[in-house]
Amino acid sequence: MLPVADPVSLIAALVVLFGVAATVWLMMAVGLRESPWACASVAGANGALGASFLLHDALGLAPRMDYGWSDFLSVAAFGLIRITVPLVGDRPAPWRATLLVIVGVGLLTARFTIGPQTLPHKLVLFGTMCVLALLAAVDAWRLMRARGLHMRASLLLASPLVVVGLLLLSRPLEAALAPGRTEDIDVASAFNLAWLWASLVLALLINGWIAFLLLMKLVLEIRRLTERDPLTDALNRRALSEAVDLEHSRLMRGHGYALVLLDLDRFKLLNDTLGHPAGDAALKSLVALLRPCLREVDRFARLGGEEFCALLPDTGIAGAALVAERMRTLLAEHPFTWEGQTWPLTASFGIAESAREDASAAEVLKRADQALYRAKGQGRNVVQAVELEPVR
């Protein structure tokens, strides 16, 4: 049995680790419905890395100092890691660009396959893998931000791939600072031992990290389902109520808010004339049309039926009136079309501003509802507000 401090033992341990991980991820890809392509990609990355170490001449399974296939598999592995994160987020993966990088680097490093790994060889090989790892880290950060995580939490979740990138970059850096000291990973040096141990730890960390990403995806998807209206994907009444209560708690610290209630005009007539599928499509069209009118901090929810509400933090009655008028105009200018038939979509709007005298958010919502009732009474397709009575 080889000693634990022997680089060859650590290389063999990496082969076993990547082989087991590839098998587990492949079973998940076959057995789970959630992100099967992402699981298959991780399985491929682990398999390619395992094969890369397996073909290293240190284990005696490849011609002496023939690095061609080992290099190609290493770059392919990090190419697969690069496309895994978009697949986890159900986004288009950069297949073509990644494939071009793998083939290009494979051809470029082919000239270095005979003889010891030179500095240019290491710069091309490990530099490419470092860039692919860092691009995957950027994708992970964007995915977490898109799913609503804070900046710091997103950076923390992306950091394992950054560490992997730095570990890869350390090999050409060491070759540049100490030329000839460590030609290959099977040389028994302090640097190689530290690098191989770090590779073992990071291999476990990255596999666990990707599993965590998939778990986070499931958790965030469940949270989205509990907060969203299943038809329009706007917030539901419960989620809006929580958001309004949170804004109301900030009211005493000087952060007011406004509510914009809107109700589609003659929606029952639309349903009776064009059918309920057309009514559902009209509601989805309304949400898609009005979303650009809102800021990132605003919240838009379906209260039920054809009634919606927009929460506008740090906004007064004048700002809310501008938003409501913009929404009203946008709806009026974009009639709804269903199976060749055109239907004018208009809505009535009621707006209200919070005040320190309001004991709860329900009072603000009540004033907005009163304003909406007035707008309906004025012939619909208008914006109406209920002004606060001055405190005496």
CSV table of C-alpha atoms in Angstrom, one decimal, residues 120-351:
chain,number,residue,atom,x,y,z
A,120,PRO,CA,3.4,27.5,-22.3
A,121,HIS,CA,1.7,24.2,-22.0
A,122,LYS,CA,0.6,24.9,-18.4
A,123,LEU,CA,-0.4,28.5,-19.2
A,124,VAL,CA,-2.7,27.3,-22.0
A,125,LEU,CA,-4.1,24.3,-20.3
A,126,PHE,CA,-4.6,25.5,-16.7
A,127,GLY,CA,-5.4,29.1,-17.8
A,128,THR,CA,-8.3,27.8,-20.0
A,129,MET,CA,-9.6,25.7,-17.2
A,130,CYS,CA,-9.3,28.6,-14.8
A,131,VAL,CA,-11.3,30.9,-17.2
A,132,LEU,CA,-14.0,28.2,-17.6
A,133,ALA,CA,-14.3,27.8,-13.8
A,134,LEU,CA,-14.5,31.6,-13.3
A,135,LEU,CA,-17.2,31.9,-16.0
A,136,ALA,CA,-19.2,29.2,-14.2
A,137,ALA,CA,-18.8,31.2,-11.0
A,138,VAL,CA,-20.2,34.3,-12.7
A,139,ASP,CA,-23.1,32.2,-14.0
A,140,ALA,CA,-23.7,30.9,-10.4
A,141,TRP,CA,-23.7,34.5,-9.0
A,142,ARG,CA,-26.2,35.7,-11.7
A,143,LEU,CA,-28.4,32.7,-11.1
A,144,MET,CA,-28.6,33.3,-7.3
A,145,ARG,CA,-29.3,37.0,-7.9
A,146,ALA,CA,-32.0,36.2,-10.3
A,147,ARG,CA,-33.6,33.9,-7.7
A,148,GLY,CA,-33.8,36.7,-5.2
A,149,LEU,CA,-30.7,36.1,-3.0
A,150,HIS,CA,-28.8,39.0,-1.6
A,151,MET,CA,-25.5,40.1,-3.0
A,152,ARG,CA,-23.3,38.7,-0.2
A,153,ALA,CA,-25.1,35.3,-0.2
A,154,SER,CA,-24.8,35.1,-4.0
A,155,LEU,CA,-21.1,35.9,-3.8
A,156,LEU,CA,-20.6,33.3,-1.1
A,157,LEU,CA,-22.3,30.6,-3.1
A,158,ALA,CA,-20.2,31.4,-6.2
A,159,SER,CA,-16.9,31.4,-4.3
A,160,PRO,CA,-16.1,27.7,-4.5
A,161,LEU,CA,-15.6,27.9,-8.2
A,162,VAL,CA,-13.4,31.0,-7.7
A,163,VAL,CA,-11.2,29.0,-5.4
A,164,VAL,CA,-11.0,26.2,-8.0
A,165,GLY,CA,-10.0,28.7,-10.6
A,166,LEU,CA,-7.2,30.1,-8.4
A,167,LEU,CA,-6.0,26.5,-7.6
A,168,LEU,CA,-5.8,25.8,-11.3
A,169,LEU,CA,-3.9,29.1,-11.9
A,170,SER,CA,-1.4,28.2,-9.2
A,171,ARG,CA,0.2,25.5,-11.4
A,172,PRO,CA,1.5,27.8,-14.2
A,173,LEU,CA,2.3,30.4,-11.6
A,174,GLU,CA,4.4,28.0,-9.7
A,175,ALA,CA,6.1,26.9,-12.9
A,176,ALA,CA,6.9,30.6,-13.8
A,177,LEU,CA,8.2,31.4,-10.3
A,178,ALA,CA,10.2,28.2,-9.8
A,179,PRO,CA,11.0,26.8,-13.3
A,180,GLY,CA,12.0,23.1,-13.4
A,181,ARG,CA,11.2,22.5,-9.7
A,182,THR,CA,7.9,20.7,-10.3
A,183,GLU,CA,7.4,19.5,-13.9
A,184,ASP,CA,4.3,17.3,-13.3
A,185,ILE,CA,1.9,16.4,-10.5
A,186,ASP,CA,3.5,13.0,-9.8
A,187,VAL,CA,6.7,14.7,-8.6
A,188,ALA,CA,7.0,14.3,-4.8
A,189,SER,CA,7.2,18.0,-3.8
A,190,ALA,CA,5.5,20.0,-1.1
A,191,PHE,CA,3.7,22.0,-3.7
A,192,ASN,CA,2.3,18.9,-5.5
A,193,LEU,CA,1.2,17.3,-2.2
A,194,ALA,CA,-0.6,20.5,-1.1
A,195,TRP,CA,-2.1,20.9,-4.6
A,196,LEU,CA,-3.4,17.3,-4.8
A,197,TRP,CA,-4.8,17.5,-1.2
A,198,ALA,CA,-6.6,20.7,-2.1
A,199,SER,CA,-7.9,19.1,-5.3
A,200,LEU,CA,-9.4,16.3,-3.2
A,201,VAL,CA,-11.1,18.7,-0.9
A,202,LEU,CA,-12.4,20.9,-3.7
A,203,ALA,CA,-13.6,18.0,-5.7
A,204,LEU,CA,-15.9,17.1,-2.8
A,205,LEU,CA,-16.8,20.7,-2.3
A,206,ILE,CA,-17.8,21.3,-5.9
A,207,ASN,CA,-19.9,18.2,-6.1
A,208,GLY,CA,-21.6,19.2,-2.9
A,209,TRP,CA,-21.9,22.8,-4.1
A,210,ILE,CA,-23.7,21.7,-7.3
A,211,ALA,CA,-26.0,19.4,-5.3
A,212,PHE,CA,-26.7,22.5,-3.1
A,213,LEU,CA,-27.6,24.6,-6.2
A,214,LEU,CA,-30.1,21.9,-7.2
A,215,LEU,CA,-31.6,21.9,-3.7
A,216,MET,CA,-31.7,25.7,-3.7
A,217,LYS,CA,-33.5,25.6,-7.0
A,218,LEU,CA,-36.2,23.3,-5.6
A,219,VAL,CA,-36.6,25.4,-2.4
A,220,LEU,CA,-36.9,28.6,-4.4
A,221,GLU,CA,-39.3,27.0,-6.8
A,222,ILE,CA,-41.5,25.9,-3.9
A,223,ARG,CA,-41.3,29.4,-2.5
A,224,ARG,CA,-42.2,30.9,-5.8
A,225,LEU,CA,-45.3,28.5,-6.1
A,226,THR,CA,-46.5,29.6,-2.6
A,227,GLU,CA,-46.1,33.3,-3.5
A,228,ARG,CA,-47.3,33.4,-7.1
A,229,ASP,CA,-50.6,33.4,-8.8
A,230,PRO,CA,-50.5,30.2,-10.9
A,231,LEU,CA,-52.2,31.8,-13.9
A,232,THR,CA,-50.4,35.2,-14.3
A,233,ASP,CA,-47.2,34.6,-12.3
A,234,ALA,CA,-48.0,37.9,-10.4
A,235,LEU,CA,-47.7,37.8,-6.6
A,236,ASN,CA,-50.8,36.3,-4.9
A,237,ARG,CA,-52.9,38.0,-2.2
A,238,ARG,CA,-51.0,36.5,0.7
A,239,ALA,CA,-47.6,37.5,-0.6
A,240,LEU,CA,-48.8,41.0,-1.3
A,241,SER,CA,-50.2,41.3,2.2
A,242,GLU,CA,-46.9,40.3,3.7
A,243,ALA,CA,-45.1,42.8,1.5
A,244,VAL,CA,-47.5,45.6,2.4
A,245,ASP,CA,-47.3,44.8,6.2
A,246,LEU,CA,-43.5,45.0,5.9
A,247,GLU,CA,-43.7,48.4,4.2
A,248,HIS,CA,-46.2,49.6,6.8
A,249,SER,CA,-43.7,48.7,9.6
A,250,ARG,CA,-41.3,51.1,7.9
A,251,LEU,CA,-43.8,53.9,7.9
A,252,MET,CA,-42.9,55.3,11.3
A,253,ARG,CA,-39.3,55.6,10.2
A,254,GLY,CA,-40.3,58.0,7.4
A,255,HIS,CA,-40.7,55.5,4.5
A,256,GLY,CA,-44.1,55.9,3.1
A,257,TYR,CA,-45.7,53.9,0.3
A,258,ALA,CA,-48.7,54.0,-2.1
A,259,LEU,CA,-51.1,51.4,-3.4
A,260,VAL,CA,-52.5,51.3,-6.9
A,261,LEU,CA,-55.6,49.1,-7.3
A,262,LEU,CA,-56.8,48.3,-10.8
A,263,ASP,CA,-59.8,46.4,-12.0
A,264,LEU,CA,-60.3,45.3,-15.6
A,265,ASP,CA,-63.4,47.0,-17.1
A,266,ARG,CA,-66.2,44.7,-18.4
A,267,PHE,CA,-64.2,41.6,-17.8
A,268,LYS,CA,-67.4,39.4,-17.5
A,269,LEU,CA,-68.5,40.6,-20.9
A,270,LEU,CA,-65.1,39.5,-22.3
A,271,ASN,CA,-65.5,36.1,-20.8
A,272,ASP,CA,-69.0,35.7,-22.0
A,273,THR,CA,-68.2,36.9,-25.5
A,274,LEU,CA,-64.8,35.3,-26.2
A,275,GLY,CA,-64.8,32.5,-23.6
A,276,HIS,CA,-62.9,31.9,-20.4
A,277,PRO,CA,-59.7,30.8,-22.1
A,278,ALA,CA,-59.6,34.3,-23.7
A,279,GLY,CA,-60.2,35.8,-20.3
A,280,ASP,CA,-57.3,33.9,-18.8
A,281,ALA,CA,-55.1,35.0,-21.7
A,282,ALA,CA,-56.2,38.6,-21.2
A,283,LEU,CA,-55.2,38.5,-17.6
A,284,LYS,CA,-51.7,37.2,-18.5
A,285,SER,CA,-51.4,39.8,-21.2
A,286,LEU,CA,-52.2,42.6,-18.7
A,287,VAL,CA,-49.5,41.4,-16.3
A,288,ALA,CA,-46.9,41.2,-19.1
A,289,LEU,CA,-47.9,44.6,-20.4
A,290,LEU,CA,-47.8,46.4,-17.1
A,291,ARG,CA,-44.6,45.0,-15.6
A,292,PRO,CA,-42.3,47.4,-17.4
A,293,CYS,CA,-44.2,50.3,-15.6
A,294,LEU,CA,-42.8,49.1,-12.2
A,295,ARG,CA,-39.5,49.4,-10.5
A,296,GLU,CA,-37.5,46.5,-9.2
A,297,VAL,CA,-38.6,47.4,-5.6
A,298,ASP,CA,-42.3,47.5,-6.5
A,299,ARG,CA,-44.6,44.6,-6.1
A,300,PHE,CA,-47.5,43.6,-8.4
A,301,ALA,CA,-50.1,41.1,-7.3
A,302,ARG,CA,-53.4,39.6,-8.4
A,303,LEU,CA,-55.9,39.9,-5.6
A,304,GLY,CA,-58.5,37.7,-7.3
A,305,GLY,CA,-60.6,37.6,-10.4
A,306,GLU,CA,-59.7,40.6,-12.6
A,307,GLU,CA,-58.4,42.8,-9.7
A,308,PHE,CA,-54.7,43.6,-9.2
A,309,CYS,CA,-52.7,45.8,-6.9
A,310,ALA,CA,-49.3,47.5,-7.1
A,311,LEU,CA,-47.3,48.3,-4.0
A,312,LEU,CA,-45.0,51.3,-4.6
A,313,PRO,CA,-42.5,51.8,-1.7
A,314,ASP,CA,-41.2,55.3,-1.0
A,315,THR,CA,-43.8,56.8,-3.3
A,316,GLY,CA,-46.4,59.5,-2.6
A,317,ILE,CA,-49.8,60.1,-4.2
A,318,ALA,CA,-48.4,62.1,-7.1
A,319,GLY,CA,-45.9,59.4,-8.0
A,320,ALA,CA,-48.6,56.7,-7.7
A,321,ALA,CA,-50.9,58.8,-10.0
A,322,LEU,CA,-48.2,58.9,-12.6
A,323,VAL,CA,-47.7,55.2,-12.5
A,324,ALA,CA,-51.4,54.5,-12.7
A,325,GLU,CA,-51.9,56.9,-15.6
A,326,ARG,CA,-49.0,55.2,-17.4
A,327,MET,CA,-50.6,51.8,-16.9
A,328,ARG,CA,-54.0,53.1,-18.0
A,329,THR,CA,-52.6,54.6,-21.2
A,330,LEU,CA,-50.6,51.5,-22.0
A,331,LEU,CA,-53.6,49.2,-21.7
A,332,ALA,CA,-55.8,51.5,-23.8
A,333,GLU,CA,-53.1,51.7,-26.5
A,334,HIS,CA,-52.7,47.9,-26.7
A,335,PRO,CA,-56.0,46.1,-27.4
A,336,PHE,CA,-56.2,42.4,-26.7
A,337,THR,CA,-56.4,40.0,-29.7
A,338,TRP,CA,-57.8,36.5,-29.4
A,339,GLU,CA,-58.2,34.2,-32.4
A,340,GLY,CA,-58.4,37.1,-34.8
A,341,GLN,CA,-60.8,39.1,-32.7
A,342,THR,CA,-59.8,42.4,-31.1
A,343,TRP,CA,-61.0,43.4,-27.7
A,344,PRO,CA,-60.2,46.8,-26.0
A,345,LEU,CA,-58.6,46.2,-22.7
A,346,THR,CA,-59.2,49.1,-20.2
A,347,ALA,CA,-59.0,49.3,-16.5
A,348,SER,CA,-60.1,51.5,-13.7
A,349,PHE,CA,-57.6,52.6,-11.1
A,350,GLY,CA,-57.8,53.6,-7.4
A,351,ILE,CA,-54.8,55.0,-5.6
